[in-house]
């Protein structure tokens, strides 16, 4: 039996670390990583890592949509994308190493 996941609001999740978060200062990010995200996509990724299979269905558009599709292909997931006029959203997560806090910009 095939599992189908549906992600109505997929995203590119960009994460990075910094030593300290300081207002009004350029912060040099380290360990930057881009990943395909969104509820159903995350379920499909977890199933794939556990040896299962699924079909991820999601809307995507613009340059960020093309990047999302590339990231999903790199993960080795089966998918079907639905083209939309707008751009796929992006999320930005920063982990402050000194305090152990995560900042999430959605």
PDB file of N, CA and C in Angstrom:
ATOM      1  N   UNK A   1       0.846  -1.186   0.000  1.00  0.00           N
ATOM      2  CA  UNK A   1       0.000   0.000   0.000  1.00  0.00           C
ATOM      3  C   UNK A   1       0.888   1.245   0.000  1.00  0.00           C
ATOM      4  N   UNK A   2       0.589   2.179  -0.853  1.00  0.00           N
ATOM      5  CA  UNK A   2       1.391   3.388  -0.952  1.00  0.00           C
ATOM      6  C   UNK A   2       0.835   4.481  -0.030  1.00  0.00           C
ATOM      7  N   UNK A   3       1.728   5.198   0.593  1.00  0.00           N
ATOM      8  CA  UNK A   3       1.371   6.323   1.452  1.00  0.00           C
ATOM      9  C   UNK A   3       1.520   7.597   0.647  1.00  0.00           C
ATOM     10  N   UNK A   4       0.521   8.455   0.716  1.00  0.00           N
ATOM     11  CA  UNK A   4       0.554   9.749   0.041  1.00  0.00           C
ATOM     12  C   UNK A   4       0.535  10.826   1.112  1.00  0.00           C
ATOM     13  N   UNK A   5       1.479  11.784   1.009  1.00  0.00           N
ATOM     14  CA  UNK A   5       1.469  12.926   1.927  1.00  0.00           C
ATOM     15  C   UNK A   5       1.100  14.168   1.128  1.00  0.00           C
ATOM     16  N   UNK A   6       0.352  15.041   1.740  1.00  0.00           N
ATOM     17  CA  UNK A   6      -0.080  16.277   1.107  1.00  0.00           C
ATOM     18  C   UNK A   6       0.418  17.448   1.942  1.00  0.00           C
ATOM     19  N   UNK A   7       1.188  18.310   1.314  1.00  0.00           N
ATOM     20  CA  UNK A   7       1.722  19.492   1.992  1.00  0.00           C
ATOM     21  C   UNK A   7       1.170  20.721   1.285  1.00  0.00           C
ATOM     22  N   UNK A   8       0.238  21.403   1.918  1.00  0.00           N
ATOM     23  CA  UNK A   8      -0.402  22.558   1.284  1.00  0.00           C
ATOM     24  C   UNK A   8       0.437  23.833   1.372  1.00  0.00           C
ATOM     25  N   UNK A   9       1.390  23.872   2.295  1.00  0.00           N
ATOM     26  CA  UNK A   9       2.210  25.076   2.458  1.00  0.00           C
ATOM     27  C   UNK A   9       3.672  24.669   2.652  1.00  0.00           C
ATOM     28  N   UNK A  10       4.306  24.127   1.601  1.00  0.00           N
ATOM     29  CA  UNK A  10       5.695  23.684   1.728  1.00  0.00           C
ATOM     30  C   UNK A  10       6.634  24.867   1.900  1.00  0.00           C
ATOM     31  N   UNK A  11       7.871  24.566   2.266  1.00  0.00           N
ATOM     32  CA  UNK A  11       8.828  25.643   2.512  1.00  0.00           C
ATOM     33  C   UNK A  11      10.262  25.177   2.281  1.00  0.00           C
ATOM     34  N   UNK A  12      11.109  26.146   2.035  1.00  0.00           N
ATOM     35  CA  UNK A  12      12.553  25.954   2.106  1.00  0.00           C
ATOM     36  C   UNK A  12      12.934  26.371   3.518  1.00  0.00           C
ATOM     37  N   UNK A  13      13.513  25.457   4.283  1.00  0.00           N
ATOM     38  CA  UNK A  13      13.967  25.767   5.642  1.00  0.00           C
ATOM     39  C   UNK A  13      15.468  26.045   5.598  1.00  0.00           C
ATOM     40  N   UNK A  14      15.838  27.294   5.869  1.00  0.00           N
ATOM     41  CA  UNK A  14      17.241  27.701   5.926  1.00  0.00           C
ATOM     42  C   UNK A  14      17.616  27.833   7.395  1.00  0.00           C
ATOM     43  N   UNK A  15      18.660  27.118   7.808  1.00  0.00           N
ATOM     44  CA  UNK A  15      19.101  27.198   9.200  1.00  0.00           C
ATOM     45  C   UNK A  15      20.576  27.579   9.260  1.00  0.00           C
ATOM     46  N   UNK A  16      20.941  28.223  10.360  1.00  0.00           N
ATOM     47  CA  UNK A  16      22.320  28.656  10.568  1.00  0.00           C
ATOM     48  C   UNK A  16      22.581  28.778  12.063  1.00  0.00           C
ATOM     49  N   UNK A  17      23.860  28.846  12.420  1.00  0.00           N
ATOM     50  CA  UNK A  17      24.237  29.083  13.810  1.00  0.00           C
ATOM     51  C   UNK A  17      25.071  30.360  13.899  1.00  0.00           C
ATOM     52  N   UNK A  18      24.982  31.030  15.038  1.00  0.00           N
ATOM     53  CA  UNK A  18      25.819  32.188  15.354  1.00  0.00           C
ATOM     54  C   UNK A  18      26.271  32.041  16.800  1.00  0.00           C
ATOM     55  N   UNK A  19      27.379  32.704  17.146  1.00  0.00           N
ATOM     56  CA  UNK A  19      27.844  32.659  18.534  1.00  0.00           C
ATOM     57  C   UNK A  19      26.881  33.396  19.453  1.00  0.00           C
ATOM     58  N   UNK A  20      26.572  34.659  19.093  1.00  0.00           N
ATOM     59  CA  UNK A  20      25.676  35.510  19.875  1.00  0.00           C
ATOM     60  C   UNK A  20      24.762  36.268  18.922  1.00  0.00           C
ATOM     61  N   UNK A  21      23.526  36.494  19.338  1.00  0.00           N
ATOM     62  CA  UNK A  21      22.616  37.357  18.592  1.00  0.00           C
ATOM     63  C   UNK A  21      22.729  38.748  19.203  1.00  0.00           C
ATOM     64  N   UNK A  22      23.137  39.701  18.378  1.00  0.00           N
ATOM     65  CA  UNK A  22      23.348  41.074  18.835  1.00  0.00           C
ATOM     66  C   UNK A  22      22.622  41.999  17.874  1.00  0.00           C
ATOM     67  N   UNK A  23      21.799  42.906  18.407  1.00  0.00           N
ATOM     68  CA  UNK A  23      21.039  43.832  17.573  1.00  0.00           C
ATOM     69  C   UNK A  23      21.953  44.807  16.834  1.00  0.00           C
ATOM     70  N   UNK A  24      21.579  45.149  15.613  1.00  0.00           N
ATOM     71  CA  UNK A  24      22.230  46.189  14.805  1.00  0.00           C
ATOM     72  C   UNK A  24      23.675  45.879  14.423  1.00  0.00           C
ATOM     73  N   UNK A  25      24.066  44.617  14.437  1.00  0.00           N
ATOM     74  CA  UNK A  25      25.424  44.210  14.081  1.00  0.00           C
ATOM     75  C   UNK A  25      25.327  43.120  13.023  1.00  0.00           C
ATOM     76  N   UNK A  26      26.242  43.138  12.047  1.00  0.00           N
ATOM     77  CA  UNK A  26      26.290  42.041  11.085  1.00  0.00           C
ATOM     78  C   UNK A  26      26.749  40.785  11.808  1.00  0.00           C
ATOM     79  N   UNK A  27      25.967  39.741  11.678  1.00  0.00           N
ATOM     80  CA  UNK A  27      26.284  38.483  12.339  1.00  0.00           C
ATOM     81  C   UNK A  27      26.772  37.490  11.294  1.00  0.00           C
ATOM     82  N   UNK A  28      27.913  36.880  11.521  1.00  0.00           N
ATOM     83  CA  UNK A  28      28.474  35.887  10.600  1.00  0.00           C
ATOM     84  C   UNK A  28      27.879  34.522  10.924  1.00  0.00           C
ATOM     85  N   UNK A  29      27.068  34.024  10.025  1.00  0.00           N
ATOM     86  CA  UNK A  29      26.421  32.730  10.218  1.00  0.00           C
ATOM     87  C   UNK A  29      27.358  31.597   9.836  1.00  0.00           C
ATOM     88  N   UNK A  30      27.201  30.490  10.514  1.00  0.00           N
ATOM     89  CA  UNK A  30      27.967  29.274  10.236  1.00  0.00           C
ATOM     90  C   UNK A  30      26.991  28.120  10.076  1.00  0.00           C
ATOM     91  N   UNK A  31      27.479  27.034   9.533  1.00  0.00           N
ATOM     92  CA  UNK A  31      26.695  25.802   9.408  1.00  0.00           C
ATOM     93  C   UNK A  31      25.356  26.024   8.710  1.00  0.00           C
ATOM     94  N   UNK A  32      25.340  26.843   7.660  1.00  0.00           N
ATOM     95  CA  UNK A  32      24.087  27.075   6.950  1.00  0.00           C
ATOM     96  C   UNK A  32      23.655  25.811   6.211  1.00  0.00           C
ATOM     97  N   UNK A  33      22.351  25.604   6.224  1.00  0.00           N
ATOM     98  CA  UNK A  33      21.796  24.410   5.590  1.00  0.00           C
ATOM     99  C   UNK A  33      20.415  24.740   5.045  1.00  0.00           C
ATOM    100  N   UNK A  34      20.123  24.268   3.839  1.00  0.00           N
ATOM    101  CA  UNK A  34      18.793  24.405   3.249  1.00  0.00           C
ATOM    102  C   UNK A  34      18.164  23.019   3.146  1.00  0.00           C
ATOM    103  N   UNK A  35      16.906  22.923   3.581  1.00  0.00           N
ATOM    104  CA  UNK A  35      16.196  21.653   3.542  1.00  0.00           C
ATOM    105  C   UNK A  35      14.767  21.876   3.068  1.00  0.00           C
ATOM    106  N   UNK A  36      14.213  20.855   2.426  1.00  0.00           N
ATOM    107  CA  UNK A  36      12.803  20.882   2.059  1.00  0.00           C
ATOM    108  C   UNK A  36      11.985  20.712   3.331  1.00  0.00           C
ATOM    109  N   UNK A  37      10.941  21.530   3.486  1.00  0.00           N
ATOM    110  CA  UNK A  37      10.140  21.458   4.692  1.00  0.00           C
ATOM    111  C   UNK A  37       8.652  21.576   4.431  1.00  0.00           C
ATOM    112  N   UNK A  38       7.897  21.432   5.485  1.00  0.00           N
ATOM    113  CA  UNK A  38       6.444  21.411   5.428  1.00  0.00           C
ATOM    114  C   UNK A  38       5.978  20.071   5.971  1.00  0.00           C
ATOM    115  N   UNK A  39       4.841  20.052   6.629  1.00  0.00           N
ATOM    116  CA  UNK A  39       4.373  18.865   7.334  1.00  0.00           C
ATOM    117  C   UNK A  39       4.453  17.563   6.567  1.00  0.00           C
ATOM    118  N   UNK A  40       3.767  17.484   5.426  1.00  0.00           N
ATOM    119  CA  UNK A  40       3.746  16.246   4.660  1.00  0.00           C
ATOM    120  C   UNK A  40       5.100  15.869   4.103  1.00  0.00           C
ATOM    121  N   UNK A  41       5.857  16.859   3.661  1.00  0.00           N
ATOM    122  CA  UNK A  41       7.211  16.598   3.142  1.00  0.00           C
ATOM    123  C   UNK A  41       8.077  16.029   4.254  1.00  0.00           C
ATOM    124  N   UNK A  42       7.954  16.582   5.456  1.00  0.00           N
ATOM    125  CA  UNK A  42       8.727  16.060   6.587  1.00  0.00           C
ATOM    126  C   UNK A  42       8.344  14.616   6.911  1.00  0.00           C
ATOM    127  N   UNK A  43       7.064  14.275   6.786  1.00  0.00           N
ATOM    128  CA  UNK A  43       6.627  12.894   7.000  1.00  0.00           C
ATOM    129  C   UNK A  43       7.233  11.992   5.933  1.00  0.00           C
ATOM    130  N   UNK A  44       7.195  12.427   4.666  1.00  0.00           N
ATOM    131  CA  UNK A  44       7.792  11.631   3.582  1.00  0.00           C
ATOM    132  C   UNK A  44       9.287  11.434   3.796  1.00  0.00           C
ATOM    133  N   UNK A  45       9.979  12.460   4.279  1.00  0.00           N
ATOM    134  CA  UNK A  45      11.410  12.340   4.557  1.00  0.00           C
ATOM    135  C   UNK A  45      11.659  11.313   5.660  1.00  0.00           C
ATOM    136  N   UNK A  46      10.862  11.365   6.710  1.00  0.00           N
ATOM    137  CA  UNK A  46      11.026  10.418   7.823  1.00  0.00           C
ATOM    138  C   UNK A  46      10.748   8.990   7.361  1.00  0.00           C
ATOM    139  N   UNK A  47       9.693   8.794   6.589  1.00  0.00           N
ATOM    140  CA  UNK A  47       9.375   7.463   6.076  1.00  0.00           C
ATOM    141  C   UNK A  47      10.521   6.921   5.219  1.00  0.00           C
ATOM    142  N   UNK A  48      11.074   7.783   4.378  1.00  0.00           N
ATOM    143  CA  UNK A  48      12.182   7.382   3.504  1.00  0.00           C
ATOM    144  C   UNK A  48      13.402   6.955   4.329  1.00  0.00           C
ATOM    145  N   UNK A  49      13.705   7.712   5.378  1.00  0.00           N
ATOM    146  CA  UNK A  49      14.846   7.378   6.233  1.00  0.00           C
ATOM    147  C   UNK A  49      14.640   6.057   6.973  1.00  0.00           C
ATOM    148  N   UNK A  50      13.378   5.700   7.201  1.00  0.00           N
ATOM    149  CA  UNK A  50      13.056   4.439   7.875  1.00  0.00           C
ATOM    150  C   UNK A  50      12.904   3.279   6.902  1.00  0.00           C
ATOM    151  N   UNK A  51      13.130   3.552   5.612  1.00  0.00           N
ATOM    152  CA  UNK A  51      13.052   2.499   4.604  1.00  0.00           C
ATOM    153  C   UNK A  51      11.701   2.369   3.936  1.00  0.00           C
ATOM    154  N   UNK A  52      10.766   3.251   4.258  1.00  0.00           N
ATOM    155  CA  UNK A  52       9.434   3.220   3.649  1.00  0.00           C
ATOM    156  C   UNK A  52       9.373   4.077   2.401  1.00  0.00           C
ATOM    157  N   UNK A  53       8.237   4.005   1.738  1.00  0.00           N
ATOM    158  CA  UNK A  53       8.022   4.802   0.541  1.00  0.00           C
ATOM    159  C   UNK A  53       6.742   5.607   0.677  1.00  0.00           C
ATOM    160  N   UNK A  54       6.733   6.745   0.014  1.00  0.00           N
ATOM    161  CA  UNK A  54       5.541   7.582  -0.025  1.00  0.00           C
ATOM    162  C   UNK A  54       5.600   8.431  -1.282  1.00  0.00           C
ATOM    163  N   UNK A  55       4.487   9.055  -1.575  1.00  0.00           N
ATOM    164  CA  UNK A  55       4.411  10.023  -2.660  1.00  0.00           C
ATOM    165  C   UNK A  55       4.058  11.354  -2.021  1.00  0.00           C
ATOM    166  N   UNK A  56       4.969  12.328  -2.119  1.00  0.00           N
ATOM    167  CA  UNK A  56       4.744  13.660  -1.556  1.00  0.00           C
ATOM    168  C   UNK A  56       4.097  14.536  -2.629  1.00  0.00           C
ATOM    169  N   UNK A  57       2.967  15.115  -2.311  1.00  0.00           N
ATOM    170  CA  UNK A  57       2.270  16.018  -3.226  1.00  0.00           C
ATOM    171  C   UNK A  57       2.257  17.397  -2.590  1.00  0.00           C
ATOM    172  N   UNK A  58       2.623  18.421  -3.386  1.00  0.00           N
ATOM    173  CA  UNK A  58       2.713  19.772  -2.842  1.00  0.00           C
ATOM    174  C   UNK A  58       2.649  20.802  -3.967  1.00  0.00           C
ATOM    175  N   UNK A  59       2.151  22.028  -3.666  1.00  0.00           N
ATOM    176  CA  UNK A  59       2.205  23.123  -4.635  1.00  0.00           C
ATOM    177  C   UNK A  59       3.568  23.808  -4.545  1.00  0.00           C
ATOM    178  N   UNK A  60       4.032  24.321  -5.664  1.00  0.00           N
ATOM    179  CA  UNK A  60       5.325  24.987  -5.674  1.00  0.00           C
ATOM    180  C   UNK A  60       5.403  25.993  -6.823  1.00  0.00           C
ATOM    181  N   UNK A  61       6.165  27.059  -6.611  1.00  0.00           N
ATOM    182  CA  UNK A  61       6.295  28.064  -7.660  1.00  0.00           C
ATOM    183  C   UNK A  61       7.515  28.942  -7.478  1.00  0.00           C
ATOM    184  N   UNK A  62       7.915  29.599  -8.546  1.00  0.00           N
ATOM    185  CA  UNK A  62       9.025  30.535  -8.533  1.00  0.00           C
ATOM    186  C   UNK A  62      10.367  29.855  -8.343  1.00  0.00           C
ATOM    187  N   UNK A  63      11.383  30.676  -8.144  1.00  0.00           N
ATOM    188  CA  UNK A  63      12.749  30.163  -7.957  1.00  0.00           C
ATOM    189  C   UNK A  63      12.863  29.316  -6.687  1.00  0.00           C
ATOM    190  N   UNK A  64      12.154  29.702  -5.643  1.00  0.00           N
ATOM    191  CA  UNK A  64      12.206  28.902  -4.414  1.00  0.00           C
ATOM    192  C   UNK A  64      11.506  27.559  -4.617  1.00  0.00           C
ATOM    193  N   UNK A  65      10.511  27.526  -5.471  1.00  0.00           N
ATOM    194  CA  UNK A  65       9.857  26.266  -5.798  1.00  0.00           C
ATOM    195  C   UNK A  65      10.790  25.331  -6.545  1.00  0.00           C
ATOM    196  N   UNK A  66      11.600  25.893  -7.458  1.00  0.00           N
ATOM    197  CA  UNK A  66      12.586  25.084  -8.182  1.00  0.00           C
ATOM    198  C   UNK A  66      13.628  24.530  -7.210  1.00  0.00           C
ATOM    199  N   UNK A  67      14.040  25.344  -6.244  1.00  0.00           N
ATOM    200  CA  UNK A  67      14.996  24.886  -5.235  1.00  0.00           C
ATOM    201  C   UNK A  67      14.371  23.783  -4.377  1.00  0.00           C
ATOM    202  N   UNK A  68      13.111  23.945  -3.984  1.00  0.00           N
ATOM    203  CA  UNK A  68      12.427  22.922  -3.205  1.00  0.00           C
ATOM    204  C   UNK A  68      12.416  21.598  -3.961  1.00  0.00           C
ATOM    205  N   UNK A  69      12.080  21.646  -5.236  1.00  0.00           N
ATOM    206  CA  UNK A  69      12.047  20.427  -6.040  1.00  0.00           C
ATOM    207  C   UNK A  69      13.433  19.780  -6.103  1.00  0.00           C
ATOM    208  N   UNK A  70      14.475  20.585  -6.275  1.00  0.00           N
ATOM    209  CA  UNK A  70      15.835  20.052  -6.317  1.00  0.00           C
ATOM    210  C   UNK A  70      16.199  19.364  -4.995  1.00  0.00           C
ATOM    211  N   UNK A  71      15.840  19.985  -3.864  1.00  0.00           N
ATOM    212  CA  UNK A  71      16.142  19.407  -2.552  1.00  0.00           C
ATOM    213  C   UNK A  71      15.401  18.091  -2.343  1.00  0.00           C
ATOM    214  N   UNK A  72      14.175  18.032  -2.815  1.00  0.00           N
ATOM    215  CA  UNK A  72      13.388  16.801  -2.678  1.00  0.00           C
ATOM    216  C   UNK A  72      13.979  15.691  -3.541  1.00  0.00           C
ATOM    217  N   UNK A  73      14.421  16.043  -4.740  1.00  0.00           N
ATOM    218  CA  UNK A  73      15.088  15.051  -5.598  1.00  0.00           C
ATOM    219  C   UNK A  73      16.350  14.522  -4.925  1.00  0.00           C
ATOM    220  N   UNK A  74      17.133  15.423  -4.325  1.00  0.00           N
ATOM    221  CA  UNK A  74      18.366  15.011  -3.637  1.00  0.00           C
ATOM    222  C   UNK A  74      18.070  14.064  -2.482  1.00  0.00           C
ATOM    223  N   UNK A  75      16.907  14.226  -1.839  1.00  0.00           N
ATOM    224  CA  UNK A  75      16.509  13.337  -0.735  1.00  0.00           C
ATOM    225  C   UNK A  75      16.101  11.952  -1.254  1.00  0.00           C
ATOM    226  N   UNK A  76      15.835  11.868  -2.561  1.00  0.00           N
ATOM    227  CA  UNK A  76      15.412  10.599  -3.139  1.00  0.00           C
ATOM    228  C   UNK A  76      13.940  10.301  -2.940  1.00  0.00           C
ATOM    229  N   UNK A  77      13.140  11.345  -2.724  1.00  0.00           N
ATOM    230  CA  UNK A  77      11.713  11.155  -2.492  1.00  0.00           C
ATOM    231  C   UNK A  77      10.947  11.084  -3.804  1.00  0.00           C
ATOM    232  N   UNK A  78       9.866  10.315  -3.793  1.00  0.00           N
ATOM    233  CA  UNK A  78       8.924  10.332  -4.903  1.00  0.00           C
ATOM    234  C   UNK A  78       7.986  11.505  -4.659  1.00  0.00           C
ATOM    235  N   UNK A  79       7.668  12.251  -5.714  1.00  0.00           N
ATOM    236  CA  UNK A  79       6.843  13.433  -5.507  1.00  0.00           C
ATOM    237  C   UNK A  79       6.046  13.784  -6.753  1.00  0.00           C
ATOM    238  N   UNK A  80       5.052  14.618  -6.530  1.00  0.00           N
ATOM    239  CA  UNK A  80       4.277  15.228  -7.601  1.00  0.00           C
ATOM    240  C   UNK A  80       4.050  16.671  -7.185  1.00  0.00           C
ATOM    241  N   UNK A  81       4.518  17.593  -7.994  1.00  0.00           N
ATOM    242  CA  UNK A  81       4.353  19.006  -7.653  1.00  0.00           C
ATOM    243  C   UNK A  81       3.218  19.609  -8.478  1.00  0.00           C
ATOM    244  N   UNK A  82       2.546  20.568  -7.890  1.00  0.00           N
ATOM    245  CA  UNK A  82       1.472  21.300  -8.541  1.00  0.00           C
ATOM    246  C   UNK A  82       1.957  22.734  -8.723  1.00  0.00           C
ATOM    247  N   UNK A  83       2.112  23.178  -9.951  1.00  0.00           N
ATOM    248  CA  UNK A  83       2.647  24.508 -10.243  1.00  0.00           C
ATOM    249  C   UNK A  83       1.667  25.592  -9.803  1.00  0.00           C
ATOM    250  N   UNK A  84       2.188  26.609  -9.105  1.00  0.00           N
ATOM    251  CA  UNK A  84       1.396  27.768  -8.688  1.00  0.00           C
ATOM    252  C   UNK A  84       2.082  29.029  -9.192  1.00  0.00           C
ATOM    253  N   UNK A  85       1.352  30.137  -9.196  1.00  0.00           N
ATOM    254  CA  UNK A  85       1.891  31.405  -9.696  1.00  0.00           C
ATOM    255  C   UNK A  85       2.870  32.045  -8.708  1.00  0.00           C
ATOM    256  N   UNK A  86       2.623  31.911  -7.424  1.00  0.00           N
ATOM    257  CA  UNK A  86       3.482  32.546  -6.424  1.00  0.00           C
ATOM    258  C   UNK A  86       4.735  31.748  -6.128  1.00  0.00           C
ATOM    259  N   UNK A  87       5.567  32.314  -5.297  1.00  0.00           N
ATOM    260  CA  UNK A  87       6.810  31.649  -4.895  1.00  0.00           C
ATOM    261  C   UNK A  87       6.555  30.790  -3.654  1.00  0.00           C
ATOM    262  N   UNK A  88       7.267  29.686  -3.563  1.00  0.00           N
ATOM    263  CA  UNK A  88       7.239  28.838  -2.380  1.00  0.00           C
ATOM    264  C   UNK A  88       7.865  29.612  -1.221  1.00  0.00           C
ATOM    265  N   UNK A  89       7.299  29.480  -0.044  1.00  0.00           N
ATOM    266  CA  UNK A  89       7.779  30.268   1.106  1.00  0.00           C
ATOM    267  C   UNK A  89       9.140  29.775   1.617  1.00  0.00           C
ATOM    268  N   UNK A  90       9.766  30.642   2.375  1.00  0.00           N
ATOM    269  CA  UNK A  90      11.049  30.324   3.010  1.00  0.00           C
ATOM    270  C   UNK A  90      10.934  30.590   4.503  1.00  0.00           C
ATOM    271  N   UNK A  91      11.576  29.740   5.297  1.00  0.00           N
ATOM    272  CA  UNK A  91      11.687  29.921   6.746  1.00  0.00           C
ATOM    273  C   UNK A  91      13.171  30.078   7.072  1.00  0.00           C
ATOM    274  N   UNK A  92      13.469  30.841   8.120  1.00  0.00           N
ATOM    275  CA  UNK A  92      14.857  31.055   8.518  1.00  0.00           C
ATOM    276  C   UNK A  92      14.975  30.789  10.009  1.00  0.00           C
ATOM    277  N   UNK A  93      15.867  29.866  10.366  1.00  0.00           N
ATOM    278  CA  UNK A  93      16.084  29.493  11.756  1.00  0.00           C
ATOM    279  C   UNK A  93      17.523  29.811  12.129  1.00  0.00           C
ATOM    280  N   UNK A  94      17.711  30.457  13.277  1.00  0.00           N
ATOM    281  CA  UNK A  94      19.051  30.771  13.771  1.00  0.00           C
ATOM    282  C   UNK A  94      19.204  30.174  15.158  1.00  0.00           C
ATOM    283  N   UNK A  95      20.273  29.405  15.347  1.00  0.00           N
ATOM    284  CA  UNK A  95      20.583  28.843  16.654  1.00  0.00           C
ATOM    285  C   UNK A  95      21.718  29.653  17.262  1.00  0.00           C
ATOM    286  N   UNK A  96      21.465  30.250  18.417  1.00  0.00           N
ATOM    287  CA  UNK A  96      22.472  31.031  19.140  1.00  0.00           C
ATOM    288  C   UNK A  96      23.216  30.079  20.072  1.00  0.00           C
ATOM    289  N   UNK A  97      24.450  29.770  19.715  1.00  0.00           N
ATOM    290  CA  UNK A  97      25.212  28.762  20.452  1.00  0.00           C
ATOM    291  C   UNK A  97      25.484  29.147  21.900  1.00  0.00           C
ATOM    292  N   UNK A  98      25.789  30.419  22.164  1.00  0.00           N
ATOM    293  CA  UNK A  98      26.156  30.827  23.520  1.00  0.00           C
ATOM    294  C   UNK A  98      25.017  30.636  24.520  1.00  0.00           C
ATOM    295  N   UNK A  99      23.797  30.864  24.091  1.00  0.00           N
ATOM    296  CA  UNK A  99      22.650  30.769  25.008  1.00  0.00           C
ATOM    297  C   UNK A  99      21.822  29.508  24.797  1.00  0.00           C
ATOM    298  N   UNK A 100      22.053  28.826  23.683  1.00  0.00           N
ATOM    299  CA  UNK A 100      21.268  27.632  23.402  1.00  0.00           C
ATOM    300  C   UNK A 100      19.848  27.930  22.951  1.00  0.00           C
ATOM    301  N   UNK A 101      19.625  29.138  22.411  1.00  0.00           N
ATOM    302  CA  UNK A 101      18.287  29.532  21.962  1.00  0.00           C
ATOM    303  C   UNK A 101      18.155  29.387  20.452  1.00  0.00           C
ATOM    304  N   UNK A 102      16.937  29.087  20.013  1.00  0.00           N
ATOM    305  CA  UNK A 102      16.647  29.046  18.586  1.00  0.00           C
ATOM    306  C   UNK A 102      15.664  30.169  18.258  1.00  0.00           C
ATOM    307  N   UNK A 103      15.948  30.912  17.196  1.00  0.00           N
ATOM    308  CA  UNK A 103      15.072  31.968  16.707  1.00  0.00           C
ATOM    309  C   UNK A 103      14.494  31.499  15.388  1.00  0.00           C
ATOM    310  N   UNK A 104      13.171  31.588  15.266  1.00  0.00           N
ATOM    311  CA  UNK A 104      12.490  31.077  14.071  1.00  0.00           C
ATOM    312  C   UNK A 104      11.748  32.214  13.373  1.00  0.00           C
ATOM    313  N   UNK A 105      12.142  32.476  12.133  1.00  0.00           N
ATOM    314  CA  UNK A 105      11.516  33.522  11.326  1.00  0.00           C
ATOM    315  C   UNK A 105      10.730  32.843  10.208  1.00  0.00           C
ATOM    316  N   UNK A 106       9.420  32.950  10.267  1.00  0.00           N
ATOM    317  CA  UNK A 106       8.558  32.250   9.324  1.00  0.00           C
ATOM    318  C   UNK A 106       7.909  33.264   8.400  1.00  0.00           C
TER     319      UNK A 106
END
